[in-house]
XYZ file of C-alpha atoms in Angstrom:
665
model
C 25.249 38.587 27.549
C 22.836 40.969 29.559
C 21.252 43.940 28.104
C 23.532 46.407 30.202
C 26.766 44.608 28.581
C 25.265 45.570 25.064
C 25.097 49.316 26.439
C 28.803 49.114 27.734
C 30.025 48.014 24.639
C 28.022 50.547 22.579
C 29.939 53.000 24.856
C 33.483 51.421 24.156
C 32.431 51.445 20.208
C 31.327 55.297 20.559
C 34.674 55.994 22.006
C 36.807 54.534 19.363
C 34.572 56.001 16.369
C 34.735 59.551 18.112
C 38.489 59.102 18.512
C 38.751 58.274 14.754
C 36.294 60.997 13.454
C 39.030 63.527 15.166
C 41.949 61.838 13.341
C 40.068 61.323 10.003
C 38.457 64.872 9.671
C 41.764 66.819 10.499
C 43.956 64.802 8.288
C 41.560 64.370 5.511
C 41.223 67.988 5.406
C 44.792 68.668 5.486
C 45.673 66.177 2.871
C 42.903 67.096 0.726
C 41.419 63.846 0.738
C 37.712 64.298 0.433
C 36.859 60.306 0.893
C 38.323 60.375 4.474
C 36.560 63.551 5.359
C 33.325 61.615 4.205
C 34.220 59.209 6.263
C 34.727 61.235 9.677
C 31.360 62.529 8.466
C 29.867 59.092 8.461
C 31.592 58.636 11.734
C 29.617 61.186 13.633
C 26.389 59.641 12.487
C 27.790 56.284 13.803
C 28.401 57.922 17.093
C 25.220 59.268 17.244
C 23.653 55.825 16.813
C 25.555 54.212 19.406
C 24.697 57.096 21.856
C 21.162 56.359 21.225
C 21.652 52.869 21.766
C 23.329 52.987 25.223
C 20.688 55.300 26.299
C 18.161 52.838 25.113
C 19.507 50.372 27.057
C 19.696 51.903 30.411
C 16.038 53.000 29.817
C 15.374 49.253 29.342
C 17.333 48.150 32.159
C 15.273 50.857 34.357
C 11.964 49.765 32.463
C 12.489 45.931 33.406
C 13.897 46.599 36.955
C 17.155 45.089 36.451
C 18.474 45.520 40.044
C 21.680 43.623 38.906
C 22.769 47.117 37.449
C 24.203 49.251 40.169
C 23.027 52.690 39.033
C 19.031 50.963 38.332
C 19.235 49.715 41.886
C 20.304 52.794 43.529
C 17.702 55.229 41.954
C 14.680 53.077 41.217
C 12.311 50.747 43.209
C 9.425 48.530 42.530
C 6.924 50.948 44.230
C 8.524 53.880 42.619
C 6.080 54.795 39.905
C 7.162 54.259 36.416
C 7.560 57.797 35.423
C 9.714 58.344 38.255
C 11.911 54.767 37.488
C 12.051 56.110 34.007
C 13.038 59.918 35.021
C 15.968 57.859 37.707
C 17.825 57.601 34.213
C 19.255 61.316 34.883
C 18.896 61.091 38.792
C 22.271 60.295 39.454
C 25.818 61.001 38.164
C 26.486 58.471 35.557
C 22.947 58.880 33.857
C 23.108 62.647 33.849
C 26.405 62.325 32.120
C 24.923 59.848 29.856
C 22.179 62.265 28.819
C 24.684 65.039 28.315
C 26.813 62.839 25.896
C 23.979 61.326 23.923
C 22.380 64.964 23.514
C 25.881 66.020 22.114
C 25.845 62.824 19.928
C 22.240 63.603 18.456
C 22.908 67.359 18.136
C 26.620 66.935 16.625
C 24.763 64.264 14.136
C 21.920 66.783 13.002
C 24.591 69.692 12.758
C 27.132 67.673 10.585
C 23.900 66.538 8.391
C 22.391 70.106 7.947
C 25.904 71.500 6.709
C 27.105 68.227 4.853
C 27.556 70.395 1.723
C 28.198 73.523 3.092
C 31.349 75.230 4.814
C 34.166 72.605 3.783
C 36.813 74.670 5.267
C 35.339 74.906 8.607
C 33.322 71.661 8.949
C 36.223 69.057 9.558
C 37.711 71.291 12.482
C 34.016 71.383 13.676
C 33.417 67.827 13.529
C 36.842 67.285 15.201
C 35.713 69.507 18.150
C 32.661 67.928 18.889
C 34.122 64.692 18.715
C 36.825 65.824 21.347
C 34.257 66.939 23.591
C 32.468 63.579 23.159
C 35.492 61.640 23.601
C 36.020 63.243 26.912
C 32.542 62.567 28.246
C 33.001 58.917 26.856
C 36.561 58.501 28.624
C 34.522 59.583 32.021
C 31.347 57.527 31.341
C 33.737 54.216 30.624
C 36.470 54.495 33.022
C 34.988 56.903 35.639
C 31.454 56.656 36.028
C 30.012 53.648 34.025
C 26.288 53.545 34.462
C 26.411 49.801 33.534
C 28.564 48.725 36.450
C 26.977 45.268 37.868
C 26.483 44.347 41.253
C 28.097 40.910 42.317
C 24.404 39.771 43.506
C 21.514 41.212 42.162
C 19.247 43.162 44.501
C 15.635 41.966 45.181
C 14.477 45.542 45.144
C 16.390 49.162 44.898
C 16.813 51.699 46.961
C 14.505 54.464 44.838
C 14.796 58.317 43.942
C 16.077 60.884 46.567
C 13.007 62.192 47.935
C 13.332 65.853 46.768
C 13.671 64.244 43.106
C 10.302 62.610 43.378
C 8.257 65.487 41.849
C 6.861 66.432 38.407
C 9.541 68.760 38.019
C 12.136 66.024 38.142
C 10.341 64.776 34.802
C 11.184 68.406 32.925
C 13.939 70.445 34.780
C 17.023 68.191 34.579
C 16.800 67.294 30.933
C 16.128 70.748 29.883
C 19.095 72.047 32.149
C 21.551 69.062 31.075
C 20.696 69.733 27.508
C 21.138 73.331 28.015
C 24.734 72.728 29.163
C 25.358 70.146 26.083
C 23.582 72.585 23.659
C 26.543 75.358 23.865
C 28.992 73.007 22.295
C 27.520 73.282 18.997
C 28.104 76.860 18.443
C 31.347 76.743 20.375
C 32.478 73.848 17.660
C 31.621 76.237 14.762
C 33.818 78.920 16.552
C 36.564 76.585 16.729
C 35.980 75.799 13.471
C 36.538 78.949 12.206
C 39.324 79.881 14.508
C 41.536 76.505 13.089
C 40.819 77.254 9.626
C 41.350 80.930 9.514
C 38.060 81.314 8.019
C 36.603 84.138 10.174
C 34.209 85.718 7.817
C 30.095 85.850 8.654
C 29.685 82.459 7.529
C 30.590 80.425 10.804
C 28.182 82.688 12.642
C 25.356 81.931 10.028
C 25.956 78.175 10.798
C 26.262 78.735 14.512
C 23.004 81.056 14.510
C 20.082 78.253 14.657
C 22.336 76.343 17.666
C 23.102 79.499 19.492
C 19.424 80.544 19.679
C 18.454 76.639 20.514
C 20.908 76.639 23.397
C 19.944 80.182 24.726
C 16.240 78.903 24.575
C 16.916 75.575 26.213
C 19.217 76.841 29.035
C 16.618 79.840 29.705
C 13.592 77.297 29.833
C 15.634 74.938 32.439
C 16.252 77.895 34.432
C 12.297 78.789 34.520
C 11.440 75.191 35.285
C 14.055 75.201 38.157
C 12.519 78.164 39.676
C 9.031 76.767 39.513
C 10.343 73.791 41.042
C 12.272 75.158 43.973
C 9.111 77.295 44.511
C 6.703 74.663 45.417
C 9.037 71.921 46.877
C 12.053 73.356 48.998
C 9.595 75.705 51.312
C 12.105 78.526 51.519
C 9.053 80.867 50.364
C 11.179 82.104 47.012
C 12.008 80.548 43.732
C 15.734 81.790 43.595
C 18.119 81.424 46.338
C 21.178 82.141 44.904
C 22.495 78.670 45.658
C 25.733 77.571 43.696
C 24.208 75.322 41.393
C 21.230 77.763 40.419
C 24.169 80.301 39.837
C 26.408 78.249 37.436
C 23.221 77.251 35.343
C 22.644 81.129 35.147
C 26.324 81.741 34.292
C 26.106 80.534 30.369
C 22.835 82.114 29.761
C 24.012 85.589 30.937
C 26.980 85.386 28.635
C 24.990 83.609 25.722
C 22.624 86.421 25.835
C 25.463 88.724 25.455
C 26.702 86.917 22.609
C 23.272 87.016 20.847
C 23.062 90.582 21.077
C 26.750 91.449 19.904
C 26.637 88.914 16.827
C 24.195 91.525 15.471
C 26.646 94.283 15.667
C 29.273 91.767 13.649
C 26.540 91.136 11.269
C 25.774 94.484 10.337
C 28.778 96.509 11.145
C 31.565 93.744 10.642
C 32.560 94.963 14.330
C 32.976 92.998 17.673
C 34.644 89.880 16.120
C 37.288 89.350 19.111
C 34.840 89.963 21.662
C 32.219 87.511 19.951
C 34.890 84.829 19.782
C 35.939 85.320 23.365
C 32.057 85.143 24.421
C 31.531 81.775 23.087
C 34.905 80.363 24.248
C 33.718 81.873 27.692
C 30.148 80.476 27.174
C 31.151 76.982 26.610
C 33.897 76.827 29.500
C 30.871 78.248 31.615
C 28.529 75.455 30.655
C 31.696 72.713 31.360
C 31.952 74.361 34.855
C 28.362 74.278 35.382
C 28.378 70.448 34.696
C 31.479 70.488 37.053
C 29.568 71.775 39.841
C 26.215 69.922 39.427
C 28.100 66.483 39.143
C 31.861 66.900 40.361
C 30.777 68.117 43.672
C 32.889 71.083 43.440
C 30.822 73.278 45.573
C 28.271 72.440 48.286
C 24.743 72.863 47.003
C 21.104 71.957 48.435
C 20.922 70.466 44.548
C 24.191 68.181 45.568
C 22.944 64.568 46.887
C 26.385 62.849 46.739
C 30.089 63.716 46.399
C 31.942 62.925 43.584
C 35.788 61.980 42.126
C 34.890 63.530 38.675
C 36.435 67.057 40.068
C 39.935 66.625 38.700
C 39.028 65.089 35.360
C 36.591 68.034 34.750
C 39.070 70.570 35.789
C 41.669 69.194 33.524
C 39.285 69.315 30.648
C 38.237 72.631 31.271
C 41.701 73.798 31.503
C 42.665 72.044 27.978
C 39.549 73.802 26.562
C 40.654 77.212 27.359
C 44.132 76.336 26.513
C 43.517 75.291 23.171
C 40.815 77.925 22.276
C 42.788 80.739 23.479
C 45.905 79.729 21.792
C 43.934 79.823 18.567
C 42.418 82.976 19.353
C 45.674 84.788 19.773
C 46.964 83.071 16.881
C 44.248 84.324 14.338
C 44.131 87.979 16.319
C 45.097 89.728 12.990
C 42.133 88.109 11.032
C 39.737 89.272 13.808
C 40.180 92.827 13.318
C 37.020 95.086 13.253
C 35.949 96.175 9.601
C 34.578 99.553 10.878
C 34.700 101.878 13.876
C 32.310 103.253 16.162
C 30.966 106.549 14.964
C 29.115 107.752 17.915
C 28.453 106.830 21.765
C 24.923 107.338 20.977
C 24.327 104.585 18.730
C 22.842 101.070 18.361
C 26.309 99.348 18.495
C 26.856 101.328 21.605
C 23.867 100.496 23.448
C 24.672 96.644 22.626
C 28.384 96.853 23.831
C 26.834 98.101 27.100
C 24.416 95.696 27.260
C 27.182 93.105 26.845
C 29.297 94.627 29.528
C 26.260 94.641 32.033
C 25.332 90.952 31.279
C 29.183 89.863 31.663
C 29.001 92.069 35.058
C 26.439 90.093 36.302
C 28.081 86.798 35.130
C 31.261 87.902 36.919
C 29.845 88.912 40.223
C 27.782 85.704 40.267
C 30.906 83.553 39.264
C 33.042 85.594 42.218
C 30.553 84.832 44.562
C 30.415 81.284 43.918
C 33.660 80.306 43.886
C 34.672 82.715 47.030
C 34.186 79.646 49.307
C 37.128 77.752 47.591
C 39.130 80.682 47.483
C 38.945 81.479 51.150
C 39.413 77.618 52.195
C 42.686 77.634 49.756
C 43.934 80.788 51.678
C 43.369 80.076 55.178
C 41.333 76.608 55.230
C 37.902 78.119 56.213
C 35.025 78.136 53.617
C 33.234 81.358 53.838
C 29.958 81.325 51.987
C 28.407 84.239 50.259
C 24.708 84.968 50.804
C 21.926 86.062 48.821
C 22.215 89.684 50.260
C 25.805 89.928 48.372
C 24.373 88.959 44.898
C 21.000 91.114 45.427
C 22.888 94.325 46.486
C 25.589 93.947 43.459
C 23.740 92.249 40.848
C 20.070 94.333 41.506
C 21.230 97.799 40.229
C 23.081 96.153 37.215
C 19.712 94.164 36.270
C 17.887 97.663 36.592
C 20.399 99.050 34.289
C 19.692 96.103 31.887
C 15.943 96.913 31.920
C 16.476 100.538 31.277
C 18.673 99.646 28.307
C 15.996 97.334 26.936
C 14.150 100.376 26.574
C 16.554 102.586 25.213
C 18.713 100.426 22.844
C 15.645 99.660 20.178
C 14.995 103.305 19.906
C 18.648 104.288 18.693
C 19.811 104.188 15.079
C 22.755 102.438 13.510
C 26.084 104.709 13.214
C 24.767 107.790 15.110
C 21.566 108.833 16.660
C 20.137 112.269 16.358
C 19.013 114.431 19.298
C 15.739 115.587 17.365
C 15.273 111.645 16.838
C 15.892 110.781 20.236
C 13.638 113.127 21.408
C 10.557 111.902 19.483
C 11.231 108.427 20.196
C 11.621 108.454 23.694
C 8.622 110.715 24.899
C 5.992 108.288 24.927
C 7.966 105.930 26.972
C 9.086 108.111 29.059
C 5.697 109.735 29.679
C 4.321 106.029 30.387
C 6.878 105.521 33.030
C 6.162 108.789 34.583
C 2.353 108.251 34.859
C 2.887 104.959 36.244
C 5.409 106.304 39.031
C 2.701 108.573 39.760
C 0.129 106.139 40.190
C 2.482 104.032 42.265
C 2.902 107.258 44.647
C -0.162 108.775 44.780
C -2.533 106.068 44.297
C -1.098 102.601 45.582
C 0.954 104.523 48.309
C 4.357 102.315 47.145
C 7.497 104.354 48.631
C 10.242 101.785 48.260
C 12.823 103.456 45.828
C 13.860 100.167 44.301
C 10.180 99.106 43.538
C 9.505 102.814 41.890
C 12.620 102.798 40.022
C 12.029 98.768 38.847
C 8.675 99.500 37.863
C 9.117 102.448 36.023
C 12.322 101.177 34.197
C 10.052 97.882 33.135
C 7.041 100.522 31.950
C 9.515 102.494 29.754
C 11.003 99.444 28.087
C 7.622 97.998 27.353
C 6.699 101.267 26.142
C 9.445 100.903 23.705
C 8.205 97.797 22.839
C 4.446 98.895 22.046
C 6.112 102.086 20.015
C 8.254 99.592 17.811
C 5.180 97.436 17.139
C 3.133 100.485 16.551
C 5.358 102.306 13.986
C 6.048 98.930 12.132
C 1.846 98.211 11.942
C 1.690 101.785 10.659
C 4.072 101.571 8.098
C 2.923 98.245 6.869
C -0.831 99.501 6.627
C 0.504 102.575 4.693
C 2.383 100.499 2.154
C -0.051 97.747 1.836
C -3.355 98.556 2.923
C -3.802 95.694 5.162
C -5.943 95.428 8.162
C -4.167 95.734 11.419
C -4.193 92.096 12.735
C -2.877 91.177 9.129
C -0.375 94.065 9.327
C 0.707 92.988 12.483
C 1.166 89.272 11.761
C 2.793 89.891 8.532
C 5.157 92.399 10.467
C 6.442 89.656 12.653
C 6.754 86.607 10.141
C 9.057 88.943 7.900
C 11.455 89.837 10.570
C 10.964 87.520 13.288
C 14.428 88.037 14.674
C 13.762 91.489 15.467
C 9.854 91.414 16.584
C 10.315 87.762 18.239
C 13.193 89.596 20.270
C 10.691 92.159 21.305
C 8.277 89.481 22.524
C 11.461 88.070 24.478
C 11.851 91.427 26.164
C 8.480 91.461 27.224
C 8.730 88.300 28.933
C 11.702 89.592 30.729
C 10.038 92.559 32.018
C 6.874 90.535 33.101
C 9.357 88.450 35.043
C 11.238 91.507 36.371
C 7.927 92.693 37.792
C 7.219 89.498 39.342
C 10.827 89.369 41.004
C 10.236 93.051 42.186
C 6.903 92.445 43.856
C 7.927 89.061 45.544
C 11.365 90.049 46.677
C 10.763 93.681 47.802
C 7.265 93.131 49.141
C 7.091 89.661 50.839
C 5.358 89.205 54.209
C 6.462 86.032 56.298
C 5.546 84.657 59.587
C 6.253 81.693 61.527
C 3.683 80.181 63.950
C 3.028 77.332 66.099
C -0.680 76.277 66.241
C -2.689 73.453 67.985
C -6.137 72.448 66.109
C -8.756 75.198 65.653
C -5.919 77.612 66.527
C -5.945 80.698 64.307
C -3.318 83.413 62.961
C -3.287 86.497 60.566
C -1.007 87.878 58.089
C -1.769 90.547 55.797
C -5.364 90.712 54.854
C -5.669 86.875 55.546
C -6.816 84.780 58.596
C -5.539 81.326 58.617
C -7.237 78.557 60.825
C -5.477 75.089 61.461
C -8.078 72.492 60.990
C -5.726 69.423 61.958
C -3.485 66.666 60.561
C -3.902 63.593 58.468
C -1.912 60.868 57.942
C -1.720 58.416 55.001
C 0.242 55.348 53.851
C 1.211 54.165 50.632
C 3.723 51.213 49.832
C 6.901 53.418 49.958
C 5.816 56.588 51.473
C 4.172 58.145 54.540
C 2.363 61.205 54.359
C 1.334 63.933 57.006
C -1.088 66.543 55.720
C -2.256 69.660 57.217
C -5.315 71.238 56.623
C -5.293 75.026 56.449
C -8.556 77.494 56.020
C -7.810 80.758 54.526
C -10.455 83.517 54.981
C -10.476 87.082 53.914
C -12.835 89.013 56.195
C -15.918 86.564 56.790
C -15.370 84.589 53.191
C -13.263 81.521 53.014
C -10.969 81.850 50.055
C -9.097 78.517 50.104
C -8.277 75.527 51.948
C -4.720 74.644 51.319
C -3.019 71.207 52.294
C 0.835 71.259 52.887
C 2.425 68.073 53.624
C 5.476 65.852 54.624
C 6.320 63.080 53.080
C 8.726 60.118 54.152
C 9.896 57.471 52.170
C 10.992 54.249 52.593
C 15.033 54.116 52.691
C 15.248 58.165 53.153
C 13.349 58.251 56.221
C 16.036 61.073 57.614
C 15.261 62.890 54.792
C 11.383 64.027 54.413
C 10.250 65.967 51.510
C 7.675 68.636 51.298
C 4.796 69.896 49.412
C 4.029 73.401 49.711
C 0.371 74.660 49.970
C -0.178 77.342 47.516
C -3.004 79.704 46.554
C -1.915 81.857 43.435
C -3.507 84.751 41.362
C -2.533 87.793 39.657
C -2.001 89.873 42.620
C -0.173 87.523 45.158
C 0.417 84.192 46.373
C -0.471 82.416 49.640
C 2.262 80.049 50.459
C 2.420 77.826 53.657
C 4.898 75.336 54.451
C 4.573 72.721 56.910
C 7.803 73.102 59.153
C 7.384 70.599 62.097
C 4.707 68.764 63.607
C 3.780 66.296 66.713
C 0.300 64.887 67.780
C -0.525 68.214 69.438
C 0.800 70.847 67.404
C 2.225 71.954 64.036
C 4.252 74.635 63.000
C 3.794 76.695 59.494
C 5.832 79.184 57.919
C 3.551 81.437 56.067
C 4.318 84.052 53.231
C 2.302 86.087 51.104
C 4.513 86.581 47.973
C 3.016 89.543 45.512
C 3.045 89.123 42.018
C 4.695 85.780 41.789
C 2.262 84.574 38.917
C 3.925 86.892 36.448
C 7.091 85.102 36.605
C 5.536 81.959 35.215
C 3.126 84.135 32.820
C 6.664 85.889 31.791
C 7.748 82.410 31.227
C 5.346 81.309 28.592
C 5.722 84.493 26.997
C 9.532 83.842 27.079
C 8.852 80.370 24.965
C 6.424 81.693 22.646
C 8.938 84.711 22.026
C 11.699 81.952 21.542
C 9.659 79.862 18.978
C 8.772 82.912 16.926
C 12.802 83.851 16.750
C 13.377 80.402 15.853
C 10.855 79.554 13.260
C 12.263 79.437 9.913
C 11.808 82.364 7.646
C 9.173 81.867 4.599
C 10.777 81.477 1.152
C 8.999 81.311 -1.820
C 9.253 78.481 -4.012
C 11.370 78.796 -6.792
C 10.772 77.646 -10.297
C 13.043 74.950 -11.564
C 15.473 75.985 -14.256
C 14.824 74.056 -17.561
C 17.604 73.455 -19.620
C 17.164 73.428 -23.488
C 17.381 69.773 -25.046
C 20.843 69.169 -26.725
C 21.036 70.168 -30.240
C 18.705 72.797 -30.156
C 18.926 76.112 -31.023
C 18.291 79.267 -28.903
C 16.442 82.053 -30.681
C 15.771 85.484 -29.620
C 12.409 86.352 -28.694
């Protein structure tokens, strides 16, 4: 028996056990048979082990160059570096779906273990929901996209990865993005457990919250890594092109962000219960839709490398998810009534609701633009695509509104805010925004209204965060006498959700500054130069020194050398290049020459070349570094939010020895 056969058998066994868990969990709970529910719980852990076994077998097949496995032969080769051979695990359709399913198996096992003695009313239905999702992916892997299919005759060597995937970004971005899609399954399953059982108090939210934060963090990290990868590989001069695959990855993150904010209202005031259930249903459905687009070939994209026949299966599953979840949502409608009502339009609750509407508005506009080609094709047979200008004109103002709201919301009170309190709270952030506007107009000579509005709004929101931290530290010093650093650390550690959230707000503002600078003030030039030729853009002069060709076992590299000078001083030597790989001669990949600093990036793309001349596209991209700095702050903020709260150890309760008499002291 070949190793790949072991992997396939493990897939089949996982399918059978997942189906058993669905049956045993539901029947055991309905019939009050605790042993059957416990058996289902153990079944979840068996599925976890089987999925890990399956993935280990496929990794082993890549590591040992088993080119008798069709999937291994298609995505790896002997000349390919070992790290790309291992990352080829998720370089194609079958492997990426296996990553999805394995991640779900592991997360399901952990979630069930953590809650094995908690929430007995909802956990059986939560397990059944998780294993229903698992069962779908296992059916797809066994019958439609088997990663262990074998060739009739093993090949001597494999084809290798698509050239665009032979980049360090391949080691990080796809696993994070696939795991992000998968992670929304856990909070969705808890919501379904609450809906099916009718236990719709706040307990399901407490169980789901850590998984919600984790899914949001993983998806957000995947988006940032994807932007970084696109920036230094694809050569369009940017990091986000509103490509369909980029769009569908953003959608669940947007609605998940809305859900993260609105659950605070439910926990604090018992409001927005229906809205929160709808949001998590929508978020999970968008995660399945994103997986469909990425691996089902539904929409044309620069990220798609092959067509697929999985579309009908995913669409059927998506329809099933929506039908069942919405049926239970309407059935439990009377149990989802709010405990309280809005007391005032000017309140923290209203700000959270407006935040939700703006985020969902961006998600809807992005979703509409992404599926518009399908709608036009169904209507008259012509596929009309929607370009970046549509998204920028529609979503740009909404994003600006979100930034301003990030400054307003934290300063509002629950229930109702007084005008006097608002005036005291808003004066310093507004003064900071006004001062920076004056500096931009009077000193920096910036006249672009969108830049002025975006930067001023970001300054206002940043001022709010500074004010909130200042107030908290001042109050803590007054009460405890702690020094400022100690007071700051204690403030954050004792309310990680609030102050960690403010760190994430700072990250979003830094990213916004980078987006504003690079989108609205980018300079671009295309030029064809002979060796020794020069061109200028902005404050820089570019001199083409010539081309160099290098040959590797599976790669031919053509690299240009560009001298970059500012005035009489050479500031950098950049080497943009093209690579042509064996078996992919018609698909050259690029490596951009980039010089980056906090003010601007110099970005050079080698577009074409021959023996005598080369054509370059040169960009000056202001403030791009702040996007990556903001990404680092985002990761730090999410770690702070997710870090477990410190709890003092409790002394054990000592019972008196049997037969002794208790006496009053």
